[in-house]
């Protein structure tokens, strides 16, 4: 019989994409006010795999990822997604989003994103939010799954997330490295 135990705390990783890169700084301020300091930031990645968002947000679109210094409880993800939805809404104009904010978390075994959309591979968490198993870590690298969003399957995204994973691993060994612990 398995015995329930609390999971390890996770590294909060939030991605944004937008056609207006100048929104990154004010969005980051909102995120850091809510979730604490960022300790890693990706370069801008082209978000070119779908035109789905361009009628609402314009184009071309670019994605940037932020990893936060503090660790979170894995079951905080629904609350975090609801908070990022509010930030998206605050930056919207005429009912059109100007930025999409994708919160998730990284643990040694996987990378999870939060979504409000149900699908076969998504697990319901709470408050209308689902966990999307986006990537798994095996054989020394992140592995995409049949449903992984194409931008998360890109090698440069995997490289960024491997660097985040390395920092997260160090945090697990020495919690003082992650001093901005979130509840």
XYZ file of N, CA, C and O in Angstrom, residues 7 12 70 84:
16
model
N 4.235 16.238 -1.689
C 5.237 16.291 -2.753
C 6.260 17.378 -2.465
O 6.026 18.279 -1.653
N 8.418 27.626 -9.717
C 7.410 28.335 -10.494
C 8.050 28.884 -11.761
O 9.068 29.580 -11.713
N 11.684 31.666 -5.463
C 11.071 30.867 -4.419
C 10.425 29.615 -4.966
O 10.105 29.521 -6.150
N -2.859 34.975 -12.563
C -2.310 35.407 -13.855
C -3.428 35.760 -14.836
O -3.253 36.650 -15.666
